[in-house]
Every structure is written in structure tokens, then in C-alpha cells.
């Protein structure tokens, strides 16, 4: 929705804001209600980037709303600062700086613990506002007398006082807020935010510093909150202490859920529903405090029946009416077969092998990877014991071993997903023992997972974009206002990968609609799109039908050109066909290593591992 035509959403927003003073009074909206909706909408733009796009549910946004609001109000009422707009910007900066510090603490935890920390911190802010800082904040009285903005243009002075006059100023602020938010969600950073929401583990593994990006989302949300908090003071000519209460944070979350998270406009629509219901039920019907009961029922019904909120529901309806609807699952399964039948075999793809990363000074003839004495203990259990392992540049190595032999643990150690209890790992001549998975991916070593780790809410192309961005931009870059389409080499790299993994016919298909074999290929594609110089594949053929296996073996052969790969798989026929050398693991140790012929004919392997099938394999 957000990427359709350039400036379409911006233009529609501008038209809506210009039309609102003419249309909304006809629907019974008072100007003050509309102004309050705009302030909540602006507050919610940042929150939606944090919650809807990055998946971080904070219940502590009141801390930043209050901070921005009180800093601006203090400057304008107590410190004699005359410039309203500048005071609002200073309040916003103060809130963003506070957000940075709070984010450093809160983002150390995820999920419910993160949410709880934000609640606790907001409570601390509420307490501080009332007690130690009451000389500055007015305590429970708040700060009255916040002025409205006026701008001296030389020949005339523009005053924005109350009602529709103040609306013009607030609408302009909201419009600028929308333009900035749209730039952010369309930037590479915005794409990575969505990846973090869908699968933080994989976002880390494809080489993004997700902690840095989460912190960025947190600061952005705090900045929006701070500016909106300042506007609240301007709107009411008074900065109320309840900006800091938990109710404020809770109302923001509920309004966003009602309006639709991940839509940017959801919080605005949610605020419109909330405030108009409040006006109608409280004032018109005279329900008093009982209006919240009705609101609660409306909330439950909306969240149950419109899971993507009002804006999300409207977008889906628009898709239905214009024929752009997403396919039903059974329909897509039927089409999957058709596409699979039409898709060219992997060997016939036109894609040239994608260049792997080359580290300056790396010797392309020697070993690319050397592990010495790698041991991993889980309590009393030794998953890997004293493994020595060397792979040369350009080699295609296979690893086999029975279940529980320690193969996956070995891969996890090589990619630094888990750290060895003892031993060392050298990659391209550099000691990577103890490094993290993101840095190792940035150096050119990554893996595809045994169990798919995809970005489930994104399309095939968007998945590959996330991985390719890490190769092209490094692990952290705040290019917040750059269009993702303007990154040199990105579309070529994504297209190459699509062709290599035989998904070029399905780039815009959401992951949830892919057939299993396609998901497996995308899993490999994610690792491949990071341009690794050493690619590890953990059971790439797992769960595939015999036909899919044949196709995937062809595909792996084409991928291996110009690249070093290590493959774990249980399908020995496939592995013996692919690999130049094979390492056999058993009970966490290297049992034997050799060419496929040597392994097939090795009596220890036949006895210890291949058992009854060795005759067939050796034949
Ligand atoms: P394979 O991939 O060859 O099937 P794994 O590496 O998954 O083997 O597991 C090797 C052994 O290590 C198994 O006994 C498994 O139960 C144990 N193991 C793996 N991961 C953990 C973990 N996180 N905690 C405890 N034990 C583990």
C-alpha cells in the first residue's frame, strides 16, 4: 500500500487535511475535537513506526509525550522563551534524547519484559513530574498559559489561536509528520524495521545490527511523542500533568489497535473513533464515566473482527474491489503446482553466479575456514568434542552423521550463533571465535537454517531485499530518508538471487502463500543474497519430495560455482553427488573424512553409521 505511486499518499493526505474543515463539521465534529485527533494522530505516527512496523509494543510512550510537552511548556511559560515552534522542537529533541537513554535500558529485553520495563519507566517519569520536579512542571496543577504560535512574515503576522485557525498549524505539523514517516518506512531502515518485527533472529543472522535499529525506532517514536506533547500544551493553552499517566500510553495503544497498526494512519483513525465516541456517549447520551464500558465493547469487537484495524480492513476491502486481493490459501496451492510445472529447471537459469565477498588480503588458494579443537558442552552433555576441521577456498564439503551427532551445533558454532566451550575458529585468516553472528555474516560467512527462518509477513522479493541490504550497506546505517530503490546494485542482486533459487516467477508472492519447496529455496536465497564467501546449508533438502530434491540438487550445483559451501544433509545419495569431500560426525566427534568414494567404502563408516545399507551405497 505504501509503495504504490510516488506521492500518492502524501497528496491524498494533503487533500484530506484541506477538506476536513469543510466536511467534518457536517458530520458533527467540533474543531477542538479535530485538533485533538490530529495531536493523537501525530503522537501515533511515531508509535506506529515502533509498534506496527518494528513490532515493539511499548506501554511507556507517555514518558516522552510528557517530557516533550513539559520542556516546551516550561520554556514558553516559565523561562520567557518567545518562539513557540522552536520550543516545540526543543521539547522534541529532549524527548528523543530521553528516548535514547531509556531505549538503551528497555531494549536489553524483548517481548513482555520490554513492555513491562517501559511501563515501569513511564511510572518513574510520572512520579518525578509530581514530586522532585514540581517546581518546574507545576506538579498536579500542570503549567497554564502556554501560548499559541504566531509567525511574523514581515508584511503581516500569522496567528494560529483556537479552533479552525489553530487547526491549520496542527494540520501542517501532521502533514510534515506523515511525509517524514512515509520516507522512513520506505527507506532501507524501514525495510529492516519490518524484518525485525517478522523475525529478529534471521534479521540478525543476515547481518543487521538489530539492536541499533530498534533503538532508532524507539528514538523516532519518542521524538514524535515529544513534539505531539508540546502541541497538546499549545492546543489546551495548558500543559496537563496527565500527559504522563499510564492512561495516556494505554489510550495510544488502543487507538492504534482500533485504527490499524502498521498503517501509519491507524492511530489517527483510532483517535477519531475514540474521541467522537467519548463526546457522543459522555456528552450527548450522558453516560458519564460509563462511556468506557461501551468503548471497551467496541474495542473488543473491532479487534476480534477487524484484526488489521479499520485502516487495514479498508485496505483489504480496496484490494478485494480492485481485484488485487491476496489469494486464498487453497487457490494458491493449486497455482503453486502450476508455477512449479512451468518453472524452468535450476540448471537452465540464466543467472550468472553472484560474486562472493572477497576479503582484502585473503589467500584464495589456502583454507577459508579452520576450526581447531572445537568443543561444545551443554551441562554434562558434550554436543561437539575436540573437532578439527579445515575447508579450502572453492571446496564443496558435505557433512553427514546420525541424528544427535552434533552437526547443527557445529554449524551454529561456525556461524557464531553459539560460542564454543573451547577451541578456535579462523575464517579467511581471521580469528572469529567469540564474535557475533551479525559480524560474521558481514565478513562473508552465513548459513541457511534447518527449519525455515523467513520474514513471514513480507513477499519473496522483500525477503531477499533484507538480506541483500546487509551486503550493500553494512550492519548499521541510518539512511532514514533514502529511497530503497536508489541503492546501487540492490535490484540486480535481488534479481540474481531470485533466478539462482528459481523463484523469479514469484517475486511478489507473500511468503505465507509459497509452497514448501519454494520456502526451502527462499531459505537458501536469504543466505545467498548476503553474498557469502562461505555458505553453510543445514539440511537444505529436508522435507522435500523426491522431485523437489532432484531440482534442488541441481540448484545447489549451480550455486556452488565460484563459492565455498558446506552442506549438512541426511540424503546421502544427493550429498555424495554434490560434495568433493565428506566429513562424518558421530557422537560429537569427527569419525572420518574423505572423498565420497572413500566414505562409501570406509568400513568404520559402514559399521558405525551406514549399517545395513552400506552394501547398496558401495555398489
Ligand atoms: P544433529 O544436528 O546432528 O542432529 P545437534 O547438534 O542438534 O545434532 O545436537 C547434538 C546434541 O546436542 C543432541 O544430544 C542435542 O540434544 C544436544 N543439544 C543441541 N542443542 C542443545 C541445547 N541448546 N541445549 C542442550 N542440548 C543441546
PDB file of N, CA and C in Angstrom, residues 185-219:
ATOM      1  N   UNK A 185       9.516   4.754   6.463  1.00  0.00           N
ATOM      2  CA  UNK A 185       9.101   3.359   6.244  1.00  0.00           C
ATOM      3  C   UNK A 185       9.458   2.877   4.836  1.00  0.00           C
ATOM      4  N   UNK A 186       9.690   3.809   3.914  1.00  0.00           N
ATOM      5  CA  UNK A 186      10.095   3.406   2.559  1.00  0.00           C
ATOM      6  C   UNK A 186      11.610   3.326   2.409  1.00  0.00           C
ATOM      7  N   UNK A 187      12.338   3.658   3.459  1.00  0.00           N
ATOM      8  CA  UNK A 187      13.810   3.652   3.384  1.00  0.00           C
ATOM      9  C   UNK A 187      14.329   2.247   3.692  1.00  0.00           C
ATOM     10  N   UNK A 188      15.622   1.994   3.461  1.00  0.00           N
ATOM     11  CA  UNK A 188      16.189   0.699   3.855  1.00  0.00           C
ATOM     12  C   UNK A 188      15.972   0.430   5.343  1.00  0.00           C
ATOM     13  N   UNK A 189      16.059   1.487   6.144  1.00  0.00           N
ATOM     14  CA  UNK A 189      15.865   1.306   7.592  1.00  0.00           C
ATOM     15  C   UNK A 189      14.442   0.815   7.867  1.00  0.00           C
ATOM     16  N   UNK A 190      13.464   1.383   7.143  1.00  0.00           N
ATOM     17  CA  UNK A 190      12.074   0.958   7.308  1.00  0.00           C
ATOM     18  C   UNK A 190      11.903  -0.517   6.948  1.00  0.00           C
ATOM     19  N   UNK A 191      12.585  -0.951   5.880  1.00  0.00           N
ATOM     20  CA  UNK A 191      12.507  -2.363   5.476  1.00  0.00           C
ATOM     21  C   UNK A 191      13.071  -3.247   6.580  1.00  0.00           C
ATOM     22  N   UNK A 192      14.168  -2.806   7.178  1.00  0.00           N
ATOM     23  CA  UNK A 192      14.787  -3.613   8.240  1.00  0.00           C
ATOM     24  C   UNK A 192      13.896  -3.611   9.488  1.00  0.00           C
ATOM     25  N   UNK A 193      13.207  -2.495   9.749  1.00  0.00           N
ATOM     26  CA  UNK A 193      12.239  -2.481  10.861  1.00  0.00           C
ATOM     27  C   UNK A 193      11.233  -3.630  10.683  1.00  0.00           C
ATOM     28  N   UNK A 194      10.689  -3.770   9.472  1.00  0.00           N
ATOM     29  CA  UNK A 194       9.691  -4.832   9.233  1.00  0.00           C
ATOM     30  C   UNK A 194      10.311  -6.214   9.400  1.00  0.00           C
ATOM     31  N   UNK A 195      11.568  -6.338   9.001  1.00  0.00           N
ATOM     32  CA  UNK A 195      12.246  -7.632   9.155  1.00  0.00           C
ATOM     33  C   UNK A 195      12.403  -7.971  10.633  1.00  0.00           C
ATOM     34  N   UNK A 196      12.693  -6.964  11.433  1.00  0.00           N
ATOM     35  CA  UNK A 196      12.852  -7.189  12.879  1.00  0.00           C
ATOM     36  C   UNK A 196      11.511  -7.628  13.477  1.00  0.00           C
ATOM     37  N   UNK A 197      10.426  -6.996  13.015  1.00  0.00           N
ATOM     38  CA  UNK A 197       9.086  -7.379  13.507  1.00  0.00           C
ATOM     39  C   UNK A 197       8.794  -8.843  13.155  1.00  0.00           C
ATOM     40  N   UNK A 198       9.150  -9.253  11.934  1.00  0.00           N
ATOM     41  CA  UNK A 198       8.777 -10.595  11.473  1.00  0.00           C
ATOM     42  C   UNK A 198       9.685 -11.686  12.010  1.00  0.00           C
ATOM     43  N   UNK A 199      10.974 -11.428  12.099  1.00  0.00           N
ATOM     44  CA  UNK A 199      11.900 -12.483  12.518  1.00  0.00           C
ATOM     45  C   UNK A 199      13.241 -11.882  12.955  1.00  0.00           C
ATOM     46  N   UNK A 200      13.297 -11.427  14.214  1.00  0.00           N
ATOM     47  CA  UNK A 200      14.526 -10.761  14.666  1.00  0.00           C
ATOM     48  C   UNK A 200      15.757 -11.666  14.579  1.00  0.00           C
ATOM     49  N   UNK A 201      15.540 -12.967  14.814  1.00  0.00           N
ATOM     50  CA  UNK A 201      16.687 -13.889  14.779  1.00  0.00           C
ATOM     51  C   UNK A 201      17.319 -13.891  13.385  1.00  0.00           C
ATOM     52  N   UNK A 202      16.470 -13.965  12.356  1.00  0.00           N
ATOM     53  CA  UNK A 202      17.031 -14.015  10.999  1.00  0.00           C
ATOM     54  C   UNK A 202      17.581 -12.652  10.584  1.00  0.00           C
ATOM     55  N   UNK A 203      16.909 -11.568  11.032  1.00  0.00           N
ATOM     56  CA  UNK A 203      17.421 -10.234  10.700  1.00  0.00           C
ATOM     57  C   UNK A 203      18.848 -10.077  11.225  1.00  0.00           C
ATOM     58  N   UNK A 204      19.100 -10.632  12.407  1.00  0.00           N
ATOM     59  CA  UNK A 204      20.451 -10.604  12.974  1.00  0.00           C
ATOM     60  C   UNK A 204      21.382 -11.482  12.146  1.00  0.00           C
ATOM     61  N   UNK A 205      20.883 -12.674  11.780  1.00  0.00           N
ATOM     62  CA  UNK A 205      21.746 -13.645  11.100  1.00  0.00           C
ATOM     63  C   UNK A 205      22.123 -13.207   9.686  1.00  0.00           C
ATOM     64  N   UNK A 206      21.265 -12.406   9.025  1.00  0.00           N
ATOM     65  CA  UNK A 206      21.658 -11.931   7.693  1.00  0.00           C
ATOM     66  C   UNK A 206      22.512 -10.664   7.772  1.00  0.00           C
ATOM     67  N   UNK A 207      22.919 -10.288   8.980  1.00  0.00           N
ATOM     68  CA  UNK A 207      23.958  -9.264   9.097  1.00  0.00           C
ATOM     69  C   UNK A 207      23.505  -7.881   9.506  1.00  0.00           C
ATOM     70  N   UNK A 208      22.326  -7.747  10.123  1.00  0.00           N
ATOM     71  CA  UNK A 208      21.892  -6.418  10.579  1.00  0.00           C
ATOM     72  C   UNK A 208      22.037  -6.295  12.094  1.00  0.00           C
ATOM     73  N   UNK A 209      22.511  -5.141  12.515  1.00  0.00           N
ATOM     74  CA  UNK A 209      22.623  -4.866  13.942  1.00  0.00           C
ATOM     75  C   UNK A 209      21.243  -4.453  14.454  1.00  0.00           C
ATOM     76  N   UNK A 210      20.444  -5.429  14.843  1.00  0.00           N
ATOM     77  CA  UNK A 210      19.044  -5.096  15.125  1.00  0.00           C
ATOM     78  C   UNK A 210      18.900  -4.257  16.385  1.00  0.00           C
ATOM     79  N   UNK A 211      19.854  -4.363  17.291  1.00  0.00           N
ATOM     80  CA  UNK A 211      19.765  -3.528  18.490  1.00  0.00           C
ATOM     81  C   UNK A 211      19.807  -2.048  18.096  1.00  0.00           C
ATOM     82  N   UNK A 212      20.726  -1.726  17.194  1.00  0.00           N
ATOM     83  CA  UNK A 212      20.851  -0.338  16.731  1.00  0.00           C
ATOM     84  C   UNK A 212      19.574   0.134  16.048  1.00  0.00           C
ATOM     85  N   UNK A 213      18.996  -0.722  15.214  1.00  0.00           N
ATOM     86  CA  UNK A 213      17.776  -0.324  14.500  1.00  0.00           C
ATOM     87  C   UNK A 213      16.583  -0.203  15.450  1.00  0.00           C
ATOM     88  N   UNK A 214      16.509  -1.096  16.437  1.00  0.00           N
ATOM     89  CA  UNK A 214      15.409  -0.985  17.409  1.00  0.00           C
ATOM     90  C   UNK A 214      15.529   0.324  18.175  1.00  0.00           C
ATOM     91  N   UNK A 215      16.761   0.655  18.532  1.00  0.00           N
ATOM     92  CA  UNK A 215      16.985   1.906  19.265  1.00  0.00           C
ATOM     93  C   UNK A 215      16.568   3.097  18.401  1.00  0.00           C
ATOM     94  N   UNK A 216      16.877   3.009  17.108  1.00  0.00           N
ATOM     95  CA  UNK A 216      16.489   4.094  16.197  1.00  0.00           C
ATOM     96  C   UNK A 216      14.964   4.233  16.179  1.00  0.00           C
ATOM     97  N   UNK A 217      14.243   3.099  16.095  1.00  0.00           N
ATOM     98  CA  UNK A 217      12.776   3.160  16.072  1.00  0.00           C
ATOM     99  C   UNK A 217      12.249   3.758  17.377  1.00  0.00           C
ATOM    100  N   UNK A 218      12.899   3.401  18.470  1.00  0.00           N
ATOM    101  CA  UNK A 218      12.474   3.899  19.783  1.00  0.00           C
ATOM    102  C   UNK A 218      12.662   5.421  19.869  1.00  0.00           C
ATOM    103  N   UNK A 219      13.785   5.896  19.360  1.00  0.00           N
ATOM    104  CA  UNK A 219      14.069   7.339  19.403  1.00  0.00           C
ATOM    105  C   UNK A 219      13.106   8.088  18.475  1.00  0.00           C
TER     106      UNK A 219
END
